[in-house]
Coordinates of N, CA and C in Angstrom, one line a residue:
X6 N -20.7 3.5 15.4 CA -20.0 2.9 14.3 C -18.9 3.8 13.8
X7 N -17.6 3.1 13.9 CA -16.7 4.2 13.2 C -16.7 4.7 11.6
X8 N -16.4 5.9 11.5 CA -16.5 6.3 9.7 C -15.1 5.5 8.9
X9 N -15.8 5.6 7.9 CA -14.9 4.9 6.9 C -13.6 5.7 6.8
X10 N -12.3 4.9 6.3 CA -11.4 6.1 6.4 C -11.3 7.0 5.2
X11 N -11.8 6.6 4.2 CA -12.2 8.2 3.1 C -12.8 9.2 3.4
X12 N -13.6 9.0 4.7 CA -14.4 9.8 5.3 C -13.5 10.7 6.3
X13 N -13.0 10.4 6.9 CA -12.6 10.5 7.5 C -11.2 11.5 7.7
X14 N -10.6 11.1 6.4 CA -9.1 11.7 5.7 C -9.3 12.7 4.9
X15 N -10.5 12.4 3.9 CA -10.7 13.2 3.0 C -12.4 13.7 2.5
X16 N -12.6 14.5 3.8 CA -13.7 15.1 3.9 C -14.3 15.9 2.5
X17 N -15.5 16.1 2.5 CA -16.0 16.6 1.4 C -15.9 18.2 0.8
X18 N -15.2 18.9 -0.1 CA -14.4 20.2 -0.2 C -16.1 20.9 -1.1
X19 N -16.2 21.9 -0.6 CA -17.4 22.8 -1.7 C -16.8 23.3 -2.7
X20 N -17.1 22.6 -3.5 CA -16.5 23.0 -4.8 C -17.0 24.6 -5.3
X21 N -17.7 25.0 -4.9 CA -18.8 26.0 -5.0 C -18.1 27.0 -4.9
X22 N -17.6 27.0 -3.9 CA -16.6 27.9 -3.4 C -14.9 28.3 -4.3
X23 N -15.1 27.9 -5.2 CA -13.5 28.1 -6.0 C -14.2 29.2 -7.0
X24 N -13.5 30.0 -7.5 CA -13.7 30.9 -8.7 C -12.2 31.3 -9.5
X25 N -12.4 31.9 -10.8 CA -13.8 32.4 -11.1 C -14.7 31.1 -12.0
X26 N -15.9 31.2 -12.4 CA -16.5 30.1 -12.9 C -16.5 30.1 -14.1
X27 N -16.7 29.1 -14.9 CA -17.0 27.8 -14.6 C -15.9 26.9 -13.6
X28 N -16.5 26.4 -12.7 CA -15.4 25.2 -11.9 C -16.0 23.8 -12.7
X29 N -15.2 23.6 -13.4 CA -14.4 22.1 -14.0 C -13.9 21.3 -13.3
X30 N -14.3 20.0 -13.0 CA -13.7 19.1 -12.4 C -13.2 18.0 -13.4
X31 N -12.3 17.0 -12.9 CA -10.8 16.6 -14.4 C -10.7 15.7 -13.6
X32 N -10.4 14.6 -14.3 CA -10.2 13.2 -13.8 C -9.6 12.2 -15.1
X33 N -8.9 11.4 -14.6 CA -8.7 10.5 -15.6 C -8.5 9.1 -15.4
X34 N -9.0 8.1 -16.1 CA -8.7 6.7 -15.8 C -7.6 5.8 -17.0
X35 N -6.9 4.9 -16.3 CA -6.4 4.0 -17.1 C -5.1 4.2 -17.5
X36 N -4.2 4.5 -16.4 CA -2.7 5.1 -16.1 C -2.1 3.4 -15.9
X37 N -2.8 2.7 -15.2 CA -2.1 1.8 -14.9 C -2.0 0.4 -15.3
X38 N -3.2 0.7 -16.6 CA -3.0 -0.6 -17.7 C -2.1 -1.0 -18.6
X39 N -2.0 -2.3 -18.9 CA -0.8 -2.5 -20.2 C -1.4 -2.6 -21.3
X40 N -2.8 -2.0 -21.4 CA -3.5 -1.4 -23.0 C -4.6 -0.7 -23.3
X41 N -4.5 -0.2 -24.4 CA -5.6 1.2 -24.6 C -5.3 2.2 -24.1
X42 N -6.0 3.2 -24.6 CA -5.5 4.6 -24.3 C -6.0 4.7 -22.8
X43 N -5.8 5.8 -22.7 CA -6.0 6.9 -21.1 C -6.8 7.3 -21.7
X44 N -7.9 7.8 -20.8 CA -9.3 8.7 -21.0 C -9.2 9.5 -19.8
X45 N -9.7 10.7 -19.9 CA -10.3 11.6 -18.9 C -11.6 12.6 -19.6
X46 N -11.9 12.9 -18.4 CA -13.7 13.9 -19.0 C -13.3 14.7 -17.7
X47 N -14.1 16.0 -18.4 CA -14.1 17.2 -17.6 C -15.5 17.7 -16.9
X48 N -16.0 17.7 -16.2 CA -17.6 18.0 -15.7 C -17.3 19.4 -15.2
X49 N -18.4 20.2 -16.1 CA -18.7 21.3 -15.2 C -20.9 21.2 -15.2
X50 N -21.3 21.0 -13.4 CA -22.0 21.1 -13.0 C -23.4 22.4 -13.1
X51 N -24.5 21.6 -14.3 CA -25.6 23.1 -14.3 C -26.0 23.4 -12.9
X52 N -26.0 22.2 -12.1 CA -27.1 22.3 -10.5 C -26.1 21.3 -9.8
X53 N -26.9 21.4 -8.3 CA -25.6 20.4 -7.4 C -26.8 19.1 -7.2
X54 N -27.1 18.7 -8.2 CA -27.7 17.8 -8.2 C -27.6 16.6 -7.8
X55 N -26.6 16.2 -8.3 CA -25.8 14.9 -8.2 C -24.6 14.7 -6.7
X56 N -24.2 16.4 -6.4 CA -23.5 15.9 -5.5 C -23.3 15.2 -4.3
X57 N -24.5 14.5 -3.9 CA -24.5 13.6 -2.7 C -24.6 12.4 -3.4
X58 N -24.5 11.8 -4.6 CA -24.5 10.9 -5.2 C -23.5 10.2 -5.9
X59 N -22.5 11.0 -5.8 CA -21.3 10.2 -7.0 C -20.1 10.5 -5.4
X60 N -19.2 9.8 -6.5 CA -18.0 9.5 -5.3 C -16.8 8.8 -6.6
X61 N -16.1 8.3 -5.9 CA -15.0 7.9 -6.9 C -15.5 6.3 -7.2
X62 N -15.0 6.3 -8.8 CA -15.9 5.7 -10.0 C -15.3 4.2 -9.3
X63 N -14.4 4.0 -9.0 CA -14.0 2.7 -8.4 C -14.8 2.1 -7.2
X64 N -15.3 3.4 -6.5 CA -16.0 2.5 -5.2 C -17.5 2.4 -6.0
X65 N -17.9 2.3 -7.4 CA -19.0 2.0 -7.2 C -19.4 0.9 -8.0
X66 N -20.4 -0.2 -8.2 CA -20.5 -1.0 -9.2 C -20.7 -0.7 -10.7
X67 N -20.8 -1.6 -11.3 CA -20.7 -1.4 -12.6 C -21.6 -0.7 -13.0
X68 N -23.2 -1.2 -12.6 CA -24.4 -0.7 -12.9 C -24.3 0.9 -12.4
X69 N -23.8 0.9 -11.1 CA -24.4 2.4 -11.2 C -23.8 3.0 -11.6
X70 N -22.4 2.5 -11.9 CA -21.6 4.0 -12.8 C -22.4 4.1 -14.0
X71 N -22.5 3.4 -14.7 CA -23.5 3.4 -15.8 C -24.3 4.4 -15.6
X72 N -25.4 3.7 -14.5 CA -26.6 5.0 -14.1 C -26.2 6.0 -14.1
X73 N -25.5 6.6 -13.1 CA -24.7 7.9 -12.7 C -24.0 8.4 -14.6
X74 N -23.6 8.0 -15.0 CA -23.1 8.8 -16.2 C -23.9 8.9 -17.2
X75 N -24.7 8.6 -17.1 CA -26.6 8.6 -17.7 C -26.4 9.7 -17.4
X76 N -26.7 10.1 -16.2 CA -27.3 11.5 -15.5 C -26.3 12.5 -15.5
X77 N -25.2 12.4 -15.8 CA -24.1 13.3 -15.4 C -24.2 13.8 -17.1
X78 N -24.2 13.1 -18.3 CA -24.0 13.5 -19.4 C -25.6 14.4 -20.0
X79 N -26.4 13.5 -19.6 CA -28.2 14.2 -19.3 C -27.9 15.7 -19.0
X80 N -27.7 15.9 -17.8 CA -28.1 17.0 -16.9 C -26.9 17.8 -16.7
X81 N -25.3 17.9 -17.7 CA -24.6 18.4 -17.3 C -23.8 18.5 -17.9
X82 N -23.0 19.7 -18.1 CA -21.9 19.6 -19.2 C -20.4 19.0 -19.1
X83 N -20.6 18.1 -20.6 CA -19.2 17.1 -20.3 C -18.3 17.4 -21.4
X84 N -17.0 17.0 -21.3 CA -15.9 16.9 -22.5 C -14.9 15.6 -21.7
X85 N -14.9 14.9 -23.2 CA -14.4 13.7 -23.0 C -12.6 13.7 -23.7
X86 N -11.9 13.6 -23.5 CA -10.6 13.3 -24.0 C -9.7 11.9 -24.0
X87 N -8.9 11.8 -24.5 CA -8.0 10.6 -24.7 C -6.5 11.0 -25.1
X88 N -5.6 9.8 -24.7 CA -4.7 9.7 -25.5 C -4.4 8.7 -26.0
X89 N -3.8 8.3 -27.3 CA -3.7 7.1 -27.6 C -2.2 5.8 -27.3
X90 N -2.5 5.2 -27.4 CA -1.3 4.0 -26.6 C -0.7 4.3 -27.2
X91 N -0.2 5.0 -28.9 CA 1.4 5.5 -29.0 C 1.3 6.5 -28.7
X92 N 1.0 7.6 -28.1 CA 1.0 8.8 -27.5 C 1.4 8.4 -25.9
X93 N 1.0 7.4 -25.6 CA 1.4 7.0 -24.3 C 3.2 6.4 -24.3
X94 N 3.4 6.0 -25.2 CA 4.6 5.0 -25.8 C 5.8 6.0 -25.8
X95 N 5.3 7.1 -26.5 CA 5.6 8.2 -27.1 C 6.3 9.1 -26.1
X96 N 5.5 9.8 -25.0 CA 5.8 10.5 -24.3 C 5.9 10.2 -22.7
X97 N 5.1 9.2 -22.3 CA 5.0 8.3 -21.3 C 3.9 8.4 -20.7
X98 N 3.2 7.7 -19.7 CA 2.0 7.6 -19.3 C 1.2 9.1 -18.2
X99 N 2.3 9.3 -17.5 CA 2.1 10.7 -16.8 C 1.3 11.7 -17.9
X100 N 2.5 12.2 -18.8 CA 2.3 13.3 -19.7 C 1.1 12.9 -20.6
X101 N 0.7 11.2 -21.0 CA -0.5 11.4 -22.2 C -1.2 11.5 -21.2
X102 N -1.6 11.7 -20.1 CA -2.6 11.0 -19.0 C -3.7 12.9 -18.6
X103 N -2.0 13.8 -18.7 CA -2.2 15.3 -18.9 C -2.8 15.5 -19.9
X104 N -2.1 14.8 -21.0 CA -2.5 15.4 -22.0 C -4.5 14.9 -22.4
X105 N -4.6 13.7 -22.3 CA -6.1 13.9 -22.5 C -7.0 14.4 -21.4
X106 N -6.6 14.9 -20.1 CA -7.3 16.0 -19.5 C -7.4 17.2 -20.1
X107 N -6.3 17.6 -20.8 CA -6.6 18.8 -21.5 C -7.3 18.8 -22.9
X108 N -7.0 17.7 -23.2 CA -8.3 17.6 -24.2 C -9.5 17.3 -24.0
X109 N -9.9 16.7 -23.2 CA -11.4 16.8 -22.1 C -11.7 18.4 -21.7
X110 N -10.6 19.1 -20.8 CA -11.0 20.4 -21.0 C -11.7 21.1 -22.0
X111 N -10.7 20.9 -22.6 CA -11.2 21.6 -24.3 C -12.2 21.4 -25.3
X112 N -12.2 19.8 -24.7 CA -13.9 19.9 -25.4 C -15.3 20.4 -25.1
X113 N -15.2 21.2 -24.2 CA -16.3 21.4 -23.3 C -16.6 23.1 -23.7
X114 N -15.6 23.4 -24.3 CA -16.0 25.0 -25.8 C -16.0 26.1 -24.5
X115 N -15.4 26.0 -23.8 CA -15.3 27.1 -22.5 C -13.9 27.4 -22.5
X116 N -13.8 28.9 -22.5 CA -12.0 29.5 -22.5 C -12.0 30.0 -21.2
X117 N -11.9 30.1 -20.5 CA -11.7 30.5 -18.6 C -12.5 29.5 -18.1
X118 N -11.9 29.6 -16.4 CA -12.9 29.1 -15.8 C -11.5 28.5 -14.5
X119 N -12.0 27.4 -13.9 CA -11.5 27.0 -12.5 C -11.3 25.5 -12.4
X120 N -10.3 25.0 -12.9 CA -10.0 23.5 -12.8 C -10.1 23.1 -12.0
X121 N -10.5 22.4 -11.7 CA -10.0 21.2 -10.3 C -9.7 19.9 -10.9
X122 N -8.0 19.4 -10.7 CA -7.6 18.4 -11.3 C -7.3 17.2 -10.3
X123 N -7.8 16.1 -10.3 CA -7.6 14.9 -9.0 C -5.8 15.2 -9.3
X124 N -5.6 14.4 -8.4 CA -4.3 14.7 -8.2 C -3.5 15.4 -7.6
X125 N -1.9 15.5 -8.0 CA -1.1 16.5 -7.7 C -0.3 17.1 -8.9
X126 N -1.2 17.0 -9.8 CA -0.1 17.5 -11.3 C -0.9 18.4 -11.8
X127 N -0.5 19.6 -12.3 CA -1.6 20.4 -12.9 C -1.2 20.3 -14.6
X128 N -2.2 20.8 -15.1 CA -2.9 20.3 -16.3 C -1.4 21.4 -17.6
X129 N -0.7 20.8 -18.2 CA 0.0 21.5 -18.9 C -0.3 22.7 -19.5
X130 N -0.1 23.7 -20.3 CA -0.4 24.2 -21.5 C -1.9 24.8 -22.1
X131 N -2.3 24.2 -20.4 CA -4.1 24.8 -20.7 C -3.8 26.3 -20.0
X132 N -4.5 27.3 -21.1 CA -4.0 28.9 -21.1 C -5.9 29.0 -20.7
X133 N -5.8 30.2 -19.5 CA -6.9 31.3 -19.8 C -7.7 30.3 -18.5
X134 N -7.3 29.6 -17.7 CA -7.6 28.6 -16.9 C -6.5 28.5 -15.3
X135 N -7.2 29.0 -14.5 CA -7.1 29.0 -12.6 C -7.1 27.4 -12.9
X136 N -6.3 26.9 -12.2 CA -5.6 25.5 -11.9 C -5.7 25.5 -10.3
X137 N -6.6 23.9 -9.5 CA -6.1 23.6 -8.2 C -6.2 22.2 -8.0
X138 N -5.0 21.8 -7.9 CA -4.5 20.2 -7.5 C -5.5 19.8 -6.6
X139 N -6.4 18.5 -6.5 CA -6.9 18.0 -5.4 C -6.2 16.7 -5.4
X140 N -5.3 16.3 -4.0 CA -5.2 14.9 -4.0 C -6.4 14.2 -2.9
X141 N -6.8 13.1 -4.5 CA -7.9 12.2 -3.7 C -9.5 12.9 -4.1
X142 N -9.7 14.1 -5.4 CA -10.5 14.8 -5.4 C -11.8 13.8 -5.9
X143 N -11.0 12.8 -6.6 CA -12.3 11.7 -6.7 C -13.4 11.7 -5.7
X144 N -12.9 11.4 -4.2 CA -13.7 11.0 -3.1 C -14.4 12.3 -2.9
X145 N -13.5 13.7 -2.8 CA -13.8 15.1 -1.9 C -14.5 16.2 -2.4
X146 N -14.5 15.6 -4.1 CA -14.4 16.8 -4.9 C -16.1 16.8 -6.1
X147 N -17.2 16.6 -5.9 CA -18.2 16.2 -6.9 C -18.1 16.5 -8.1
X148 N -17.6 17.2 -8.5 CA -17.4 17.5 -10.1 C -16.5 16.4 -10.9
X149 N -15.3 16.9 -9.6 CA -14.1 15.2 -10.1 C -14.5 14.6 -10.3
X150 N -15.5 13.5 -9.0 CA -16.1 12.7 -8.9 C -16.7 11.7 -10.0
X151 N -17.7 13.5 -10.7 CA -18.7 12.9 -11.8 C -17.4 12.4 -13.0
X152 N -16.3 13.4 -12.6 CA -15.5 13.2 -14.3 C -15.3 11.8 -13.8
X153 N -14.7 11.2 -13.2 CA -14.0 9.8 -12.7 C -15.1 9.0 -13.5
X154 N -16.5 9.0 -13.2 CA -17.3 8.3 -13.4 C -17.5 8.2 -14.8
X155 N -17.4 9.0 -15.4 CA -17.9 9.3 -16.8 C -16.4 9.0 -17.8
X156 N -15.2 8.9 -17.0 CA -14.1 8.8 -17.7 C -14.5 7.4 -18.1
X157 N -14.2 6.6 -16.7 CA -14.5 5.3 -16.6 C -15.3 4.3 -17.5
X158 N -16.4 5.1 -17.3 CA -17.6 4.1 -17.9 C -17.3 4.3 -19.6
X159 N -16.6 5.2 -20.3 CA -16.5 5.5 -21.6 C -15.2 4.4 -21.9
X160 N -14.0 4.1 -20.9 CA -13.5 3.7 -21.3 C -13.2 2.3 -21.2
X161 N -14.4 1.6 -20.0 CA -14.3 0.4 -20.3 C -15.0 -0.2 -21.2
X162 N -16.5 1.0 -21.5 CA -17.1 0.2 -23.0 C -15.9 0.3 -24.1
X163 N -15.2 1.0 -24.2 CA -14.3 1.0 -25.3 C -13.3 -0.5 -25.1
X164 N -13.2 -1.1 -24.0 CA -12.3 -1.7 -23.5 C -12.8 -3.3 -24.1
X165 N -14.5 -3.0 -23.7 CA -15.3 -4.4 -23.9 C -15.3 -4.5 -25.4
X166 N -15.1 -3.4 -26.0 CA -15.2 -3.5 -28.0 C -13.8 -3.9 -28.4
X167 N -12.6 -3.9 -27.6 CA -11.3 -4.0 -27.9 C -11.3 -6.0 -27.5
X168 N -12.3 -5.9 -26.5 CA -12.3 -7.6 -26.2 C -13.0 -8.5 -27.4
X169 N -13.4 -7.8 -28.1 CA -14.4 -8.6 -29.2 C -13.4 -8.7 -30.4
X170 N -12.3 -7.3 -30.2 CA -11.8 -7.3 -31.6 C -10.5 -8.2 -31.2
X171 N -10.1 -8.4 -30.1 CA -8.8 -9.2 -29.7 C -9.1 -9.8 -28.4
X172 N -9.7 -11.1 -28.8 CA -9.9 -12.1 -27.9 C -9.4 -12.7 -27.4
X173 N -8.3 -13.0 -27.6 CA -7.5 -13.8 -26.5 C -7.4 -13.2 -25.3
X174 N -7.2 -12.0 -25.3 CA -6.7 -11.1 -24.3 C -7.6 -10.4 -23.2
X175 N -9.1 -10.9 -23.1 CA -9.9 -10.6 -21.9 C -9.5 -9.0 -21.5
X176 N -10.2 -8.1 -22.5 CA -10.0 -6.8 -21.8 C -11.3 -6.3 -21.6
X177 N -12.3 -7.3 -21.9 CA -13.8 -7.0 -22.3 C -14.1 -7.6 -20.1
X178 N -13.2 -8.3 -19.2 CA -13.2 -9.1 -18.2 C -12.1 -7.6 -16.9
X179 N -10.7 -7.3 -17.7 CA -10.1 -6.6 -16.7 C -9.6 -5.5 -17.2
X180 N -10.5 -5.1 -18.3 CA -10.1 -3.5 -18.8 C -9.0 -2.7 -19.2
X181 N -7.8 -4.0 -19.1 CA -6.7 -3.6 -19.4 C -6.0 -3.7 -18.5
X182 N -5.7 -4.4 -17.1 CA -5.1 -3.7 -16.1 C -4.4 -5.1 -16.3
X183 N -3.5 -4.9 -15.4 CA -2.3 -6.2 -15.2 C -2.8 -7.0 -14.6
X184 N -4.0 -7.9 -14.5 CA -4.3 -8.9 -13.7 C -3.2 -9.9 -14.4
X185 N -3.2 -11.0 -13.6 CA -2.8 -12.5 -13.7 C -3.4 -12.8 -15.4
X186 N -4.2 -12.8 -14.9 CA -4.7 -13.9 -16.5 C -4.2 -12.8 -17.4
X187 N -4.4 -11.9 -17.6 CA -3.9 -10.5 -18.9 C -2.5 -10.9 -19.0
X188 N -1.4 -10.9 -18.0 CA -0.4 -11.2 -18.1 C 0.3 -12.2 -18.6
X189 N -0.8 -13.9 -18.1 CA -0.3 -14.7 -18.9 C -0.7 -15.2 -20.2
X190 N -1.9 -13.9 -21.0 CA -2.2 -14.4 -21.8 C -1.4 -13.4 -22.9
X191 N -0.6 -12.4 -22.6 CA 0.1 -11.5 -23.3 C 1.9 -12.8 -23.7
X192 N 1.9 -13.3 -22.8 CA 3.1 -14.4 -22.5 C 2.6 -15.3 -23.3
X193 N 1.7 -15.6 -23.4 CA 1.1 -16.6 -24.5 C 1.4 -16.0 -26.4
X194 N 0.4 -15.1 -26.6 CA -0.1 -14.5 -27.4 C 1.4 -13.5 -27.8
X195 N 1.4 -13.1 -27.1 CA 2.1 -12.0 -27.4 C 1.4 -10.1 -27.3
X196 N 2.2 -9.2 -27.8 CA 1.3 -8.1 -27.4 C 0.7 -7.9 -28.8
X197 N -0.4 -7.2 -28.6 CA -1.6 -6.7 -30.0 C -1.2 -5.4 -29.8
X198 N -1.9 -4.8 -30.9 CA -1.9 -3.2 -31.4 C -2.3 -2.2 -30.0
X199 N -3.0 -2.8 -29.5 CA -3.2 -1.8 -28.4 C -2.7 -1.9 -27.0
X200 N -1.4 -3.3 -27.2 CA -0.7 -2.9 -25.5 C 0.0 -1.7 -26.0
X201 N 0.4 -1.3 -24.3 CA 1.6 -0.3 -24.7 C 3.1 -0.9 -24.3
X202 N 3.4 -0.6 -25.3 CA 5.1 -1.8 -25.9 C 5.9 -0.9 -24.7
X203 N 5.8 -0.2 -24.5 CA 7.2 1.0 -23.0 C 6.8 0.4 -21.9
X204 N 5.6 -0.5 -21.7 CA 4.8 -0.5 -20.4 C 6.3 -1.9 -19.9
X205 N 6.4 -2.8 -18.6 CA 6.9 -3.9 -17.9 C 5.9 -4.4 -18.0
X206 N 5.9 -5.8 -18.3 CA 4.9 -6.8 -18.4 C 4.8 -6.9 -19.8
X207 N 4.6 -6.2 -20.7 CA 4.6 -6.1 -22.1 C 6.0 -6.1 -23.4
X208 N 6.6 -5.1 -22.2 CA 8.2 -4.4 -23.5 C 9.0 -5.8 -24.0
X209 N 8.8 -6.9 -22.6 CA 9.8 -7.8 -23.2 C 9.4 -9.1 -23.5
X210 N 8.2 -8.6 -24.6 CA 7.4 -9.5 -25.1 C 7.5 -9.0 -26.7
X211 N 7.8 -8.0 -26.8 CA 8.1 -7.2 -28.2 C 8.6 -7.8 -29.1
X212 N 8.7 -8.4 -30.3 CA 9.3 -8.7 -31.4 C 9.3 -10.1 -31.6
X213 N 8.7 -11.2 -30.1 CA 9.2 -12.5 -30.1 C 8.3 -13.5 -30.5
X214 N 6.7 -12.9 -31.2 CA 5.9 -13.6 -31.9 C 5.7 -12.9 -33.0

């Protein structure tokens, strides 16, 4: 049977192996919605417990990301960060996307140590901290991994509380992303407090309800 191609391309990296420690793994979700903030969380690993178990928070279902960030927050040290939709407005989606990795960093009360950031963009302004780009570290990287998971799951319950408080808008269904229905119900309605007004799909809906 042939391997999958994430297997394949982006084989599994020991994280073990980076110094000096703590190795932090950094992730962030929600770059490519037209609302709510960007979240990211930072995992640094007490045991390699989990690492045959997590992978990137997208390939898994809802329940077990759930499960998995039960156990990742249980058994392991986390820092959660954000930025908010006018911080996204503000500076643009890349840079708030940095920016709440580094405040995930930083919550985690540790001054050195060994980033590993999914991606290809290293983490601004974070001092006293060894930086290494992983692209694709979600799939290759178990610490990422866990962050992905734990970003994830924090910010679609946030997403499902934003659906209760602004119902028209089904973000409690697509989390914010540009589906079809989000789209034409922003055309309908118009945008609420938590699209982001800089985003396409949104900007030129601004002022006209």
């Amino acid at each position: 049977m042939a391997k999958k191609k994430s297997q394949i391309e982006f084989p599994k990296i020991d994280w073990t192996e980076f110094s000096p420690t703590p190795v932090i793994g950094v992730d962030e979700v929600g770059r490519g919605c037209l609302a709510g903030p960007v979240y990211a969380a930072a995992v640094i690993f007490r045991s390699d417990s989990l690492s045959d178990l997590v992978t990137d928070s997208k390939l898994l279902s809802e329940k077990r990301r759930d499960e998995l960030a039960e156990l990742i927050l249980k058994e392991h040290q986390v820092g959660i960060g954000s930025a908010t939709v006018e911080e996204i407005d503000e500076i643009n989606i890349l840079n708030a996307a940095l920016l709440a990795m580094k405040r995930a960093v930083e919550q985690l009360g540790v001054s050195s140590g060994h980033v590993l950031v999914d991606g290809n963009k290293k983490i601004p302004g974070l001092k006293g901290f060894e930086q290494t780009t992983v692209v694709k570290g979600d799939l290759c990287v178990a610490p990422i991994s866990a962050a992905s998971i734990v970003a994830k799951v924090t910010r679609d319950r946030l997403m499902k509380d934003l659906g209760v408080q602004y119902p028209h808008y089904g973000f409690e269904v697509h989390k914010g992303y540009s589906t079809p229905v989000h789209k034409q119900s922003i055309a309908t309605h118009g945008p609420c407090l938590v699209h982001r007004k800089s985003f396409a799909g949104v900007k030129e809906f601004v002022g006209k309800f």
